[in-house]
Tab-separated table of C-alpha atoms and ligand atoms in Angstrom:
chain	number	residue	atom	x	y	z
X	903	MET	CA	67.711	94.221	127.896
X	904	GLN	CA	68.264	90.595	128.955
X	905	ILE	CA	67.119	89.739	132.470
X	906	GLN	CA	67.904	86.559	134.412
X	907	GLN	CA	66.914	85.494	137.894
X	908	VAL	CA	69.632	83.830	139.991
X	909	GLY	CA	68.933	82.978	143.638
X	910	ASN	CA	67.592	86.094	145.367
X	911	GLY	CA	68.891	88.236	142.543
X	912	LYS	CA	68.112	89.634	139.130
X	913	LEU	CA	70.905	90.284	136.633
X	914	LEU	CA	70.289	92.739	133.821
X	915	LEU	CA	72.511	92.913	130.756
X	916	GLY	CA	72.539	96.402	129.232
X	917	ASP	CA	72.820	100.081	130.040
X	918	CYS	CA	71.850	100.699	133.674
X	919	LEU	CA	69.753	103.695	132.615
X	920	GLU	CA	67.457	101.386	130.649
X	921	GLY	CA	67.678	98.729	133.352
X	922	MET	CA	66.543	101.118	136.072
X	923	GLN	CA	63.690	102.335	133.851
X	924	THR	CA	62.151	98.836	134.240
X	925	LEU	CA	62.029	99.230	138.059
X	926	SER	CA	59.343	100.961	140.090
X	927	ASN	CA	59.636	104.068	142.266
X	928	ASP	CA	61.098	103.522	145.746
X	929	GLU	CA	61.835	99.805	145.113
X	930	ILE	CA	65.386	99.924	146.500
X	931	ILE	CA	66.651	100.368	150.076
X	932	LEU	CA	70.352	100.465	149.258
X	933	ALA	CA	72.468	101.098	146.167
X	934	PHE	CA	76.159	100.311	146.260
X	935	THR	CA	78.327	100.688	143.204
X	936	SER	CA	81.588	101.752	141.696
X	937	PRO	CA	81.023	103.555	138.394
X	938	PRO	CA	83.564	103.770	135.558
X	939	TYR	CA	86.273	106.212	136.737
X	940	HIS	CA	86.001	108.574	133.760
X	941	ASN	CA	87.819	106.812	130.881
X	942	ALA	CA	90.382	104.993	133.062
X	943	ILE	CA	89.352	101.574	131.666
X	944	ASN	CA	87.856	100.605	128.317
X	945	TYR	CA	85.625	97.720	129.440
X	946	GLU	CA	84.545	96.705	125.925
X	947	ASP	CA	88.173	96.309	124.896
X	948	HIS	CA	89.061	94.656	128.187
X	949	VAL	CA	86.474	91.956	127.431
X	950	LYS	CA	87.809	91.586	123.865
X	951	LYS	CA	91.285	91.112	125.343
X	952	LEU	CA	89.914	88.470	127.761
X	953	ASN	CA	88.342	86.707	124.752
X	954	GLY	CA	91.666	86.816	122.862
X	955	GLU	CA	90.258	89.186	120.183
X	956	LEU	CA	92.599	92.091	121.099
X	957	GLY	CA	96.218	92.247	122.256
X	958	TYR	CA	95.823	95.388	124.356
X	959	TRP	CA	93.180	98.001	125.104
X	960	GLN	CA	93.231	101.769	124.802
X	961	ARG	CA	91.292	104.467	126.623
X	962	LYS	CA	88.218	105.871	124.852
X	963	GLU	CA	88.170	109.611	124.313
X	964	ILE	CA	85.305	111.023	126.368
X	965	SER	CA	85.277	114.578	127.679
X	966	TYR	CA	84.803	115.273	131.373
X	967	ALA	CA	81.543	117.114	130.581
X	968	GLU	CA	80.191	114.055	128.724
X	969	TYR	CA	81.248	111.831	131.602
X	970	LYS	CA	79.484	114.083	134.114
X	971	ALA	CA	76.299	114.004	131.979
X	972	PHE	CA	76.521	110.170	131.759
X	973	LEU	CA	76.711	109.842	135.554
X	974	MET	CA	74.118	112.524	136.297
X	975	GLU	CA	71.518	110.873	134.064
X	976	ARG	CA	72.018	107.508	135.760
X	977	PHE	CA	72.207	108.712	139.387
X	978	LYS	CA	69.053	110.792	138.734
X	979	GLU	CA	67.210	107.639	137.696
X	980	LEU	CA	68.664	105.862	140.730
X	981	TYR	CA	67.162	108.604	142.915
X	982	ARG	CA	63.707	107.718	141.562
X	983	ILE	CA	63.964	104.017	142.458
X	984	VAL	CA	65.539	104.415	145.931
X	985	GLN	CA	63.079	104.741	148.841
X	986	PRO	CA	63.018	108.069	150.692
X	987	GLY	CA	65.550	107.579	153.488
X	988	GLY	CA	67.441	104.903	151.494
X	989	HIS	CA	71.129	105.150	150.643
X	990	ASN	CA	73.325	105.471	147.574
X	991	ILE	CA	76.904	104.469	148.374
X	992	VAL	CA	79.655	104.935	145.831
X	993	ASN	CA	83.239	103.733	145.659
X	994	ILE	CA	85.281	106.211	143.617
X	995	ALA	CA	88.805	107.664	143.441
X	996	PRO	CA	90.768	110.458	141.751
X	997	VAL	CA	91.926	109.566	138.229
X	998	LEU	CA	94.997	110.366	136.210
X	999	TRP	CA	94.117	111.974	132.896
X	1000	GLN	CA	96.351	113.841	130.472
X	1001	GLY	CA	99.131	113.916	133.074
X	1002	LYS	CA	96.943	115.464	135.793
X	1003	ARG	CA	95.219	114.021	138.857
X	1004	ILE	CA	91.504	114.744	138.547
X	1005	ALA	CA	89.644	115.279	141.851
X	1006	LEU	CA	86.746	113.035	140.757
X	1007	PRO	CA	85.342	112.120	144.230
X	1008	PHE	CA	85.201	115.795	145.227
X	1009	HIS	CA	83.406	116.795	142.011
X	1010	PHE	CA	81.143	113.753	142.394
X	1011	VAL	CA	79.857	114.934	145.800
X	1012	GLY	CA	78.717	118.226	144.200
X	1013	TRP	CA	77.075	116.389	141.299
X	1014	MET	CA	75.102	114.146	143.677
X	1015	GLU	CA	74.032	117.168	145.759
X	1016	GLU	CA	72.731	118.821	142.562
X	1017	LEU	CA	70.471	115.771	142.146
X	1018	GLY	CA	69.095	115.970	145.698
X	1019	TRP	CA	71.232	113.269	147.327
X	1020	VAL	CA	72.358	114.305	150.821
X	1021	PHE	CA	76.034	113.736	151.619
X	1022	LYS	CA	76.423	111.678	154.823
X	1023	GLU	CA	79.854	110.014	155.133
X	1024	ASP	CA	83.261	109.826	153.499
X	1025	ILE	CA	84.914	106.513	154.237
X	1026	ILE	CA	88.447	105.864	153.093
X	1027	TRP	CA	89.193	102.381	151.817
X	1028	GLU	CA	92.870	101.850	152.649
X	1029	LYS	CA	94.309	99.173	150.403
X	1030	ALA	CA	97.593	98.667	152.268
X	1031	VAL	CA	99.491	97.732	149.076
X	1032	ALA	CA	100.374	100.318	146.456
X	1033	ARG	CA	100.220	99.289	142.800
X	1034	ASP	CA	102.095	102.424	141.690
X	1035	ARG	CA	105.623	103.497	142.625
X	1036	ARG	CA	105.088	107.254	142.743
X	1037	SER	CA	106.862	107.692	146.058
X	1038	GLY	CA	110.090	106.288	144.559
X	1039	VAL	CA	110.750	109.747	143.054
X	1040	LEU	CA	111.629	110.963	146.539
X	1041	PHE	CA	114.454	108.406	146.741
X	1042	GLN	CA	115.976	109.756	143.533
X	1043	HIS	CA	115.411	113.408	144.552
X	1044	PRO	CA	115.271	113.629	148.364
X	1045	TYR	CA	114.426	117.344	148.293
X	1046	PRO	CA	111.334	119.494	148.722
X	1047	GLY	CA	109.176	119.490	145.613
X	1048	TYR	CA	109.453	115.768	144.824
X	1049	TYR	CA	106.740	114.348	147.041
X	1050	TYR	CA	104.346	112.076	145.152
X	1051	PRO	CA	102.813	109.644	147.657
X	1052	SER	CA	101.998	106.144	146.449
X	1053	LEU	CA	98.262	105.794	146.128
X	1054	VAL	CA	96.744	103.315	148.570
X	1055	SER	CA	93.262	104.713	149.087
X	1056	GLU	CA	89.881	105.126	147.450
X	1057	TYR	CA	86.726	106.796	148.743
X	1058	VAL	CA	83.452	105.232	149.742
X	1059	LEU	CA	80.951	108.101	149.720
X	1060	VAL	CA	77.612	107.687	151.457
X	1061	PHE	CA	74.574	109.649	150.241
X	1062	GLN	CA	70.970	109.484	151.387
X	1063	LYS	CA	67.701	110.289	149.666
X	1064	PRO	CA	65.926	112.506	152.223
X	1065	GLY	CA	63.126	110.851	154.181
X	1066	LEU	CA	59.549	112.008	153.672
X	1067	ASN	CA	59.935	114.086	156.847
X	1068	PRO	CA	62.784	114.569	159.349
X	1069	ARG	CA	61.080	112.280	161.892
X	1070	THR	CA	61.146	109.315	159.498
X	1071	ASN	CA	64.557	110.054	158.004
X	1072	ASN	CA	66.100	107.048	159.739
X	1073	ILE	CA	64.129	104.328	157.962
X	1074	TYR	CA	65.872	101.607	159.982
X	1075	HIS	CA	64.614	103.044	163.271
X	1076	PHE	CA	61.113	101.727	162.512
X	1077	ARG	CA	62.052	98.049	162.048
X	1078	SER	CA	60.477	95.697	164.572
X	1079	GLN	CA	62.488	94.495	167.559
X	1080	ALA	CA	62.428	90.954	166.123
X	1081	GLU	CA	63.920	92.222	162.850
X	1082	LYS	CA	66.589	94.151	164.718
X	1083	VAL	CA	67.556	91.058	166.691
X	1084	ALA	CA	67.704	88.960	163.504
X	1085	ASN	CA	70.043	91.538	161.941
X	1086	GLN	CA	72.241	92.241	164.950
X	1087	LEU	CA	75.801	93.092	163.908
X	1088	ASP	CA	78.866	91.212	165.054
X	1089	LEU	CA	81.050	93.804	166.774
X	1090	THR	CA	84.048	91.612	167.609
X	1091	ASP	CA	86.161	93.717	165.229
X	1092	TYR	CA	84.549	96.965	166.355
X	1093	GLN	CA	87.858	98.853	166.526
X	1094	ALA	CA	88.560	98.217	162.840
X	1095	LYS	CA	85.054	99.119	161.709
X	1096	SER	CA	84.283	102.044	164.005
X	1097	LYS	CA	86.510	104.587	162.226
X	1098	ASN	CA	86.083	105.999	158.743
X	1099	ILE	CA	89.274	104.393	157.469
X	1100	TRP	CA	88.724	100.783	156.469
X	1101	ARG	CA	91.811	98.711	155.829
X	1102	ILE	CA	90.797	95.999	153.378
X	1103	ARG	CA	93.067	94.035	151.077
X	1104	PRO	CA	92.379	94.632	147.365
X	1105	LEU	CA	91.959	91.617	145.073
X	1106	SER	CA	94.911	90.405	143.043
X	1107	PRO	CA	94.341	90.021	139.266
X	1108	GLN	CA	94.249	86.201	139.612
X	1109	GLU	CA	91.267	86.322	141.954
X	1110	ASN	CA	88.701	87.818	139.552
X	1111	ILE	CA	88.411	88.284	135.777
X	1112	HIS	CA	87.297	91.927	136.146
X	1113	PRO	CA	90.015	94.612	135.863
X	1114	CYS	CA	88.893	96.557	138.964
X	1115	PRO	CA	86.642	94.622	141.350
X	1116	PHE	CA	86.163	95.957	144.855
X	1117	PRO	CA	86.663	93.408	147.647
X	1118	LEU	CA	83.774	91.278	148.845
X	1119	GLU	CA	84.463	92.524	152.359
X	1120	LEU	CA	83.810	96.123	151.304
X	1121	ALA	CA	80.408	95.182	149.858
X	1122	THR	CA	79.652	93.015	152.904
X	1123	ARG	CA	80.271	95.843	155.370
X	1124	ILE	CA	78.154	98.302	153.400
X	1125	ILE	CA	75.254	95.864	153.037
X	1126	GLU	CA	75.355	94.915	156.723
X	1127	PHE	CA	75.478	98.535	157.915
X	1128	TYR	CA	72.786	99.914	155.590
X	1129	SER	CA	70.182	97.191	154.970
X	1130	TYR	CA	68.217	94.397	156.611
X	1131	LYS	CA	67.698	90.800	155.484
X	1132	GLY	CA	65.061	90.687	152.754
X	1133	ASP	CA	65.712	94.302	151.610
X	1134	THR	CA	66.607	94.946	147.977
X	1135	VAL	CA	70.134	96.090	147.163
X	1136	ILE	CA	71.162	97.254	143.683
X	1137	ASP	CA	74.528	97.662	141.958
X	1138	ILE	CA	73.980	99.638	138.752
X	1139	PHE	CA	77.551	99.035	137.455
X	1140	CYS	CA	77.912	95.545	138.912
X	1141	GLY	CA	80.970	94.254	136.976
X	1142	SER	CA	81.947	90.913	138.470
X	1143	GLY	CA	79.003	91.053	140.894
X	1144	GLN	CA	80.790	91.529	144.209
X	1145	THR	CA	77.764	93.440	145.592
X	1146	ASN	CA	75.398	90.714	144.357
X	1147	LEU	CA	77.489	87.936	145.824
X	1148	ALA	CA	77.711	89.664	149.221
X	1149	ALA	CA	73.952	90.403	149.142
X	1150	GLU	CA	73.136	86.768	148.327
X	1151	MET	CA	75.339	85.554	151.199
X	1152	LEU	CA	73.644	88.017	153.563
X	1153	GLY	CA	70.061	87.089	152.654
X	1154	ARG	CA	69.211	90.282	150.761
X	1155	LYS	CA	67.391	90.514	147.436
X	1156	HIS	CA	69.639	92.068	144.837
X	1157	ILE	CA	69.816	93.511	141.337
X	1158	GLY	CA	72.976	93.843	139.236
X	1159	ILE	CA	73.296	95.654	135.908
X	1160	ASP	CA	76.247	95.746	133.511
X	1161	THR	CA	76.745	96.356	129.794
X	1162	GLU	CA	79.284	93.537	129.362
X	1163	GLU	CA	77.865	90.048	128.813
X	1164	LYS	CA	81.122	88.446	129.958
X	1165	TYR	CA	80.850	90.092	133.405
X	1166	ILE	CA	77.141	89.272	133.788
X	1167	LYS	CA	77.808	85.600	132.924
X	1168	TYR	CA	80.690	85.539	135.392
X	1169	THR	CA	78.453	87.074	138.100
X	1170	ALA	CA	75.736	84.476	137.409
X	1171	GLU	CA	78.260	81.597	137.608
X	1172	ARG	CA	79.645	82.857	140.908
X	1173	LEU	CA	76.153	83.277	142.357
X	1174	ILE	CA	75.138	79.751	141.293
X	1175	LYS	CA	78.283	78.341	142.912
X	1176	GLN	CA	77.593	80.295	146.110
X	1177	ILE	CA	73.945	79.161	146.233
X	1178	LYS	CA	75.012	75.498	145.805
X	1179	GLU	CA	77.509	75.883	148.644
X	1180	GLN	CA	74.879	77.537	150.868
X	1181	ASP	CA	72.351	74.764	150.081
X	1182	HIS	CA	74.978	72.136	150.784
X	1183	SER	CA	75.873	73.644	154.162
X	1184	THR	CA	72.150	73.894	155.093
X	1185	ILE	CA	71.608	70.222	154.150
X	1186	SER	CA	74.706	69.182	156.125
X	1187	ALA	CA	73.534	71.183	159.161
X	1188	VAL	CA	70.076	69.504	159.033
X	1189	SER	CA	71.306	65.936	158.491
Q	516	SAM	C1	84.349	100.105	138.191
Q	516	SAM	S1	83.586	98.804	137.323
Q	516	SAM	C2	82.632	97.974	138.567
Q	516	SAM	C3	83.351	96.813	139.208
Q	516	SAM	C4	82.522	96.098	140.251
Q	516	SAM	N1	82.321	96.929	141.427
Q	516	SAM	C5	83.185	94.795	140.705
Q	516	SAM	O1	83.476	94.658	141.915
Q	516	SAM	O2	83.457	93.939	139.849
Q	516	SAM	C6	82.362	99.601	136.352
Q	516	SAM	C7	81.479	98.697	135.508
Q	516	SAM	O3	80.509	99.496	134.835
Q	516	SAM	C8	80.152	98.834	133.631
Q	516	SAM	N2	79.446	99.826	132.804
Q	516	SAM	C9	79.949	100.826	132.047
Q	516	SAM	N3	78.961	101.554	131.484
Q	516	SAM	C10	77.787	101.020	131.918
Q	516	SAM	C11	76.417	101.333	131.737
Q	516	SAM	N4	76.037	102.359	130.965
Q	516	SAM	N5	75.482	100.571	132.349
Q	516	SAM	C12	75.849	99.520	133.126
Q	516	SAM	N6	77.133	99.162	133.332
Q	516	SAM	C13	78.094	99.898	132.747
Q	516	SAM	C14	81.472	98.319	133.115
Q	516	SAM	O4	81.302	97.234	132.194
Q	516	SAM	C15	82.180	97.902	134.415
Q	516	SAM	O5	82.031	96.523	134.666
């Protein structure tokens, strides 16, 4: 396991199960991640394609039972390192596999409940632009039985590790007034944020080397709503480091873990660039 410190963050290269095993109990206030969606993307091959070593990538064969076991083992370890009352927030969506749509987010809620995580919220990330053309079928066959809506949404599922007792379940309630003031939220776009459908533009492939990054704005909202400055946020499948970048910009400590060296390097480069920009703007503001 290679570990590097960048800004307020720590980046770990390797399996997140091993990475989390290096962390102590209750170290984390907030976890936000998007795990592999079953075998939808072969990340190893994607990196080889980026490096020009492969022309195209193929899905790996992994059964749904193996996939469930993979996630369960890792979200169980996550449960150990999150503080009682802390949150585990997961971006996930149904997947297409062997011609069928698999109800992954709905199964995932049950899996997390088996581990002791308490389901709190289901937020829909509305992407506004569809990458598929499923609904076109209806134009060719404008009859009942041909409705396949284009897919423009993913889920953001919020889970909590129960507090030590019901009275202390809301860990944020006990922050000092000064801390609350320093973390006050900007509610100018309250209407957009107050409902559980968040319309946020997805990234285009030119904006990030990763095949499926979530938008910085998604990570920003989650971090602002569920942590305070100085708290530690972790992304156990960090990819291009969108969670880490948002956490750095928002003054949180952060940890990112990924198995692909290319993505960890990319995350580190983006963090270094961000830190330089932040330092520059602080120096300009002082001078
Ligand atoms: C859905 S992507 C995350 C994308 C990320 N949210 C972003 O915005 O770039 C899932 C990531 O999990 C990584 N991954 C797969 N297996 C892993 C494991 N066992 N431990 C850590 N990372 C893993 C993949 O390399 C991939 O980058």
